[in-house]
Structures are given as structure tokens and as C-alpha cells.
PDB file of C-alpha atoms in Angstrom:
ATOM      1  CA  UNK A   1      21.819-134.558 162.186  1.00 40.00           C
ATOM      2  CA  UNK A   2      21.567-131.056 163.558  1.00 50.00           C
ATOM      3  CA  UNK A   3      18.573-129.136 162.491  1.00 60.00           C
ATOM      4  CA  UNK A   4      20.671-125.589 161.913  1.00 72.00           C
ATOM      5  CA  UNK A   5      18.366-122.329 161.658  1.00 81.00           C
ATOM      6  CA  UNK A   6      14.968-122.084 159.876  1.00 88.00           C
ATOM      7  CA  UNK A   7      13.898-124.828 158.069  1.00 89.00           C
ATOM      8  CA  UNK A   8      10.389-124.652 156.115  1.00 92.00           C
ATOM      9  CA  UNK A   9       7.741-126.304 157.508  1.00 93.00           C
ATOM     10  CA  UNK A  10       4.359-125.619 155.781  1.00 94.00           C
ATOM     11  CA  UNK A  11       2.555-122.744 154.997  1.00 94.00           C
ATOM     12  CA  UNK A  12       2.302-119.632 151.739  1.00 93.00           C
ATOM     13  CA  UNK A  13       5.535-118.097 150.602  1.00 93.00           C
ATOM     14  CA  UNK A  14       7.516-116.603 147.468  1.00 92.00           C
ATOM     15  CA  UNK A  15      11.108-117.494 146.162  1.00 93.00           C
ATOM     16  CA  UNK A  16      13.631-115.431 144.897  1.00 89.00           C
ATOM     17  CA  UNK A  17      17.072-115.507 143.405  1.00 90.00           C
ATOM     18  CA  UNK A  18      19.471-112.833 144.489  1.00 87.00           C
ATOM     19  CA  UNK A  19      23.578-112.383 144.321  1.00 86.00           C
ATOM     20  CA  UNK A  20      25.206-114.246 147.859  1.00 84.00           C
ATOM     21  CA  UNK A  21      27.166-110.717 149.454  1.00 82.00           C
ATOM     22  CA  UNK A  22      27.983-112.290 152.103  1.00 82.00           C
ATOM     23  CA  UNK A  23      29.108-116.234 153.672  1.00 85.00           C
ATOM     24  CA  UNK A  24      25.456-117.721 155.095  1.00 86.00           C
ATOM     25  CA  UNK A  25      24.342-121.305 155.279  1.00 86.00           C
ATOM     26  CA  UNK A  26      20.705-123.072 154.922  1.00 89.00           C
ATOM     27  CA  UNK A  27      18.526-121.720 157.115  1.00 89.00           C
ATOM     28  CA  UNK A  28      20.015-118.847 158.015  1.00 86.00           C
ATOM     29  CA  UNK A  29      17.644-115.218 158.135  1.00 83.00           C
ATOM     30  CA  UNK A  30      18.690-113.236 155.497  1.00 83.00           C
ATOM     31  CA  UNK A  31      18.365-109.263 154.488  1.00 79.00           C
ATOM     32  CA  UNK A  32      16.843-108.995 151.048  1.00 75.00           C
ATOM     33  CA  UNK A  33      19.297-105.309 150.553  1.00 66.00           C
ATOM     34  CA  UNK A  34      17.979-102.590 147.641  1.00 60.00           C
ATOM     35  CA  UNK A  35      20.649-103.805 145.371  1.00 59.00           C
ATOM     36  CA  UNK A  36      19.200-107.280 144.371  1.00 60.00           C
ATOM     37  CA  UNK A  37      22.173-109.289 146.901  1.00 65.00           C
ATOM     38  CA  UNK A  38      21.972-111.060 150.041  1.00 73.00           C
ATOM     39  CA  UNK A  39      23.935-110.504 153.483  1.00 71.00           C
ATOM     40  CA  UNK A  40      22.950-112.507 156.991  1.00 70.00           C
ATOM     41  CA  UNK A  41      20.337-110.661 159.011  1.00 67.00           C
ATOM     42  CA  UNK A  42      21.182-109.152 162.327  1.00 61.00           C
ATOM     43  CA  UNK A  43      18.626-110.656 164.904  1.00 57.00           C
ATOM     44  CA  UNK A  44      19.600-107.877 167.254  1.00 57.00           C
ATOM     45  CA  UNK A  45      17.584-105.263 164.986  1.00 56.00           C
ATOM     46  CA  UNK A  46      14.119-105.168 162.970  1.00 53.00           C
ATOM     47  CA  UNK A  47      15.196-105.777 159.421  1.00 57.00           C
ATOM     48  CA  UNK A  48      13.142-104.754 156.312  1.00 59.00           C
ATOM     49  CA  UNK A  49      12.512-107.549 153.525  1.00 68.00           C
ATOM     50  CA  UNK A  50      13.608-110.626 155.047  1.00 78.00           C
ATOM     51  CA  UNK A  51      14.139-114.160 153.497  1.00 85.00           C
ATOM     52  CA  UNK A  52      15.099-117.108 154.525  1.00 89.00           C
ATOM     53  CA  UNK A  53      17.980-119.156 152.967  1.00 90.00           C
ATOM     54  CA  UNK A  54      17.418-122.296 151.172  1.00 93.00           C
ATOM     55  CA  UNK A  55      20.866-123.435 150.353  1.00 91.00           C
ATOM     56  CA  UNK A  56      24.347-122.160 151.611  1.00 91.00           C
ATOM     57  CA  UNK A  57      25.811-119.380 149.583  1.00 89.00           C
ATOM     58  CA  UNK A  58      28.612-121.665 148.573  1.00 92.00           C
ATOM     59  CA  UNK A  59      25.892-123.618 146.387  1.00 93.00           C
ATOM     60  CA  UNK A  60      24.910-120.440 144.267  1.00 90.00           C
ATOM     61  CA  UNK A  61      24.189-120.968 141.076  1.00 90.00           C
ATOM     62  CA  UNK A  62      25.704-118.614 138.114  1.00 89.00           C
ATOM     63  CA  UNK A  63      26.438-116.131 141.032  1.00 86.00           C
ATOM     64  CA  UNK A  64      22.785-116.830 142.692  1.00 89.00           C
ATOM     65  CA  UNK A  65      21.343-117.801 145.718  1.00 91.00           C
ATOM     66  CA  UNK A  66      17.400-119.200 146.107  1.00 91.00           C
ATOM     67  CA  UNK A  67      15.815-117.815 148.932  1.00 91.00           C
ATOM     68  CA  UNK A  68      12.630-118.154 150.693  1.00 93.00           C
ATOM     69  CA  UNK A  69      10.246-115.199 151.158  1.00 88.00           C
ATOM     70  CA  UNK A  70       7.796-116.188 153.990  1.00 87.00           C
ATOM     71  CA  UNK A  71       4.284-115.104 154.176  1.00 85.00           C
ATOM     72  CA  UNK A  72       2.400-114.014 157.506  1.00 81.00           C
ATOM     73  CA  UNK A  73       1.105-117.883 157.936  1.00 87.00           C
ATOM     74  CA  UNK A  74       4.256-119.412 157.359  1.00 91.00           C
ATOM     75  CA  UNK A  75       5.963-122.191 159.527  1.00 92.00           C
ATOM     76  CA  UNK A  76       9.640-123.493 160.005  1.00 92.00           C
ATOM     77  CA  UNK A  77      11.156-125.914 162.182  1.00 89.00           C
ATOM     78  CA  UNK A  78      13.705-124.048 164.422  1.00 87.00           C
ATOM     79  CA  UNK A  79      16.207-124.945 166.861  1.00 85.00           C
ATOM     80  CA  UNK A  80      16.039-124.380 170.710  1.00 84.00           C
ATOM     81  CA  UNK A  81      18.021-124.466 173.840  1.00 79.00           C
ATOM     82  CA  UNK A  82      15.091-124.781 176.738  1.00 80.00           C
ATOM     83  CA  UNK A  83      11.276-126.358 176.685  1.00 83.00           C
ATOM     84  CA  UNK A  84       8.634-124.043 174.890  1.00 85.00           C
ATOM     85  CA  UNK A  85       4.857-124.254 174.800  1.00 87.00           C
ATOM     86  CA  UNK A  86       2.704-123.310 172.031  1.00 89.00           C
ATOM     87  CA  UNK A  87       2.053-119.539 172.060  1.00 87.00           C
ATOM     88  CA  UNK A  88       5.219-118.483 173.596  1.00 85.00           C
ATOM     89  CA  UNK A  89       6.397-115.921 171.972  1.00 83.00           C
ATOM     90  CA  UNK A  90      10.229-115.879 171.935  1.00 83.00           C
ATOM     91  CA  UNK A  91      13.469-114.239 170.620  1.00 78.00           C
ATOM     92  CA  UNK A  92      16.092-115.293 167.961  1.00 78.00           C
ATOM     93  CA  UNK A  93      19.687-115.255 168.927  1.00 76.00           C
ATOM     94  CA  UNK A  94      22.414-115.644 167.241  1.00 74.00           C
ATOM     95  CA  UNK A  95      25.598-118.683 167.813  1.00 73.00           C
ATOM     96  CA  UNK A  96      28.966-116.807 166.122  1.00 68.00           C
ATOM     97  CA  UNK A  97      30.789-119.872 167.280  1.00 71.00           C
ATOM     98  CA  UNK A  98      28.598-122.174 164.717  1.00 69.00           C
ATOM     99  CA  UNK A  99      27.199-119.714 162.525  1.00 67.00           C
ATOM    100  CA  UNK A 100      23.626-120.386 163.647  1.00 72.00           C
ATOM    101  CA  UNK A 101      19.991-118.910 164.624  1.00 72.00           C
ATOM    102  CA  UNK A 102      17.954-120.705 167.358  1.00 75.00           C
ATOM    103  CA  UNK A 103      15.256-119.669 169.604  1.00 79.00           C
ATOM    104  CA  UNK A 104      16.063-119.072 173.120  1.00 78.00           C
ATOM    105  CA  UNK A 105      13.618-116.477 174.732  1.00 70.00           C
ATOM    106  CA  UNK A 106      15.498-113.592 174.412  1.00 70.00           C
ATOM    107  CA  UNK A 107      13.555-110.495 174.714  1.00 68.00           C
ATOM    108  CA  UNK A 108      16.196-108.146 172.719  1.00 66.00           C
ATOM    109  CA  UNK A 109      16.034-110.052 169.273  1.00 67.00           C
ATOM    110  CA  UNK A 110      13.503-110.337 166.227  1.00 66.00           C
ATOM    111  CA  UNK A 111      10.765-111.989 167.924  1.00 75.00           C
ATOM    112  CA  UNK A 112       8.682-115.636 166.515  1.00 81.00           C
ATOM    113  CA  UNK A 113       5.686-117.704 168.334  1.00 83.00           C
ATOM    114  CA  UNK A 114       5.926-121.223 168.816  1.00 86.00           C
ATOM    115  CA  UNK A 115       2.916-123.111 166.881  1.00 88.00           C
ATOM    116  CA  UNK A 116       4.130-126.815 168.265  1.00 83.00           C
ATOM    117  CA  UNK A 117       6.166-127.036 171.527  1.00 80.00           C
ATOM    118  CA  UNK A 118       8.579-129.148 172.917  1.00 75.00           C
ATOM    119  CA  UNK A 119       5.947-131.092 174.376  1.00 80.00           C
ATOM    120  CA  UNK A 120       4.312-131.865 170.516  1.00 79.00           C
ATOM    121  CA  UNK A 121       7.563-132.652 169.042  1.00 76.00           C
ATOM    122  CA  UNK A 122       9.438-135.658 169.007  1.00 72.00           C
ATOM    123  CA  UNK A 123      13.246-134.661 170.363  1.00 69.00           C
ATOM    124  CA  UNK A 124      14.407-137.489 169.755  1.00 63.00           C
ATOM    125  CA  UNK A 125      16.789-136.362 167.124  1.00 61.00           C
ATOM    126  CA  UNK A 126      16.859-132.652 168.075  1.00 66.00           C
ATOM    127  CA  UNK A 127      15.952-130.086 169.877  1.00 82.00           C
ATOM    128  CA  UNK A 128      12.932-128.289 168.053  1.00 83.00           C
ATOM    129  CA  UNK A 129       9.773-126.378 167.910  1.00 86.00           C
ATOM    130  CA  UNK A 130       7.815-125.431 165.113  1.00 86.00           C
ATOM    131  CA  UNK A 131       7.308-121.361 164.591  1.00 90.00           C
ATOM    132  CA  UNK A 132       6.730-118.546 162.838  1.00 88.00           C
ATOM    133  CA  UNK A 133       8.705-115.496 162.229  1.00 80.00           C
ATOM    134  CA  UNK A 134       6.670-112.173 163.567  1.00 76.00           C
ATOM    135  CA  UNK A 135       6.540-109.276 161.471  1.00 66.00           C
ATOM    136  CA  UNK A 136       4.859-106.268 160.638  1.00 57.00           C
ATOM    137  CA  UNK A 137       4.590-104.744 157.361  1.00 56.00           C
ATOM    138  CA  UNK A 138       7.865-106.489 156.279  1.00 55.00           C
ATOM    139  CA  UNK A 139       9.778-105.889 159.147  1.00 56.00           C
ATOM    140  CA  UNK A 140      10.815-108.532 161.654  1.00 59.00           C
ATOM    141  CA  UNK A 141       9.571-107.555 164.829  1.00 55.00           C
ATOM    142  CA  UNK A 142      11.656-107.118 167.891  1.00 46.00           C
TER     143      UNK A 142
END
């Protein structure tokens, strides 16, 4: 089974309900917008109030999505496409062939650090490192 975008690891965070705008699917980085709703983040841009998504939008409930609001110390399991160490610090791109976010050392993107590399991760199912998003003041950081 494919691990597809951000998947929560361990660590403090906040959840939220707010009305699916937009097609997005488990995992995926999502813009919290003024109006309450959800739309998928652009990794090519710092984006303001950020969540991650904890179901696809096609499971909301009565119109609603649950979302994950991560805190400074928070980890997910992500996807890669090379060998990272810890401390790397490394972009997020985005597949629109598959619909999905992985880390690939991009140096245009929001940015995350790699807390376990591929060296301190069994691959033997996937391709994975566990990160965490970087951000300042609520804004990804690119």
C-alpha cells in the first residue's frame, strides 16, 4: 500500500471541521481559507493557516471535512523519491498525475526537515521518512 502525502506520526496538534471547496484526498496539505472551507495548498507558495487532511473530501460528513492542525513539534510520515538523512531540510512537490505531495529536495517549495531518514526506516513497503512541516508564525515556509 502506497503511503500518499502526510500521514500523522506523533507529536501536539488541533482538529477542525471545515466545508471540502475543493477535490483533496488523505494526506494532502490543505489551506484553512477565511471563510470556514477547505481547498488543496499550493506547495509552490507560503500559505497562511495550514492543515493537513485526515480523510478525502469525498468522506465529508454533513458537508464537513476533519482536518489536522499541526503544532511546531509535530511529525508525519511522508513520501520520497531519493535517500534522506536526518536534518535535511527539503522541499514539497507536488505529483498532478496522482494527486500527491512527497518530499523530493526541491528548493522552490514549502520547506520540512527530516527527523528519521531513509537509513532509520524500514522501506520495505515504501519509500518514507519521517518529518515535520516548517513554518513560521503560521505560514509554511519556503
Amino acid at each position: 500500500m502506497p503511503l500518499n502525502g502526510f500521514i500523522y506520526a506523533r507529536g501536539p496538534y488541533e482538529t477542525d471541521e471545515r466545508v471540502a471547496v475543493s477535490a483533496f484526498s488523505k494526506g494532502d496539505i490543505l489551506m484553512l481559507d477565511s471563510n470556514s472551507s477547505l481547498s488543496r495548498a499550493n506547495p509552490y507558495g507560503a500559505q497562511a493557516n495550514f492543515a493537513i487532511a485526515l480523510a478525502d473530501s469525498t468522506q465529508a460528513i454533513n458537508g464537513k471535512s476533519v482536518v489536522l492542525i499541526p503544532k511546531p513539534d509535530t511529525e508525519f510520515w511522508a513520501p520520497v523519491n531519493s535517500a534522506m538523512t536526518a536534518g535535511r531540510e527539503s522541499g514539497i512537490s507536488f505529483n498532478p498525475a496522482n494527486g500527491r505531495y512527497f518530499l523530493d529536495g526541491s528548493t522552490t517549495t514549502v520547506r520540512a526537515v527530516v527527523v528519521k531518514g531513509t537509513d532509520e526506516v524500514d522501506q520495505s513497503v515504501r519509500s518514507q521518512v519521517l518529518c515535520k512541516l516548517i513554518y513560521h508564525d503560521g505560514n509554511l515556509v519556503l
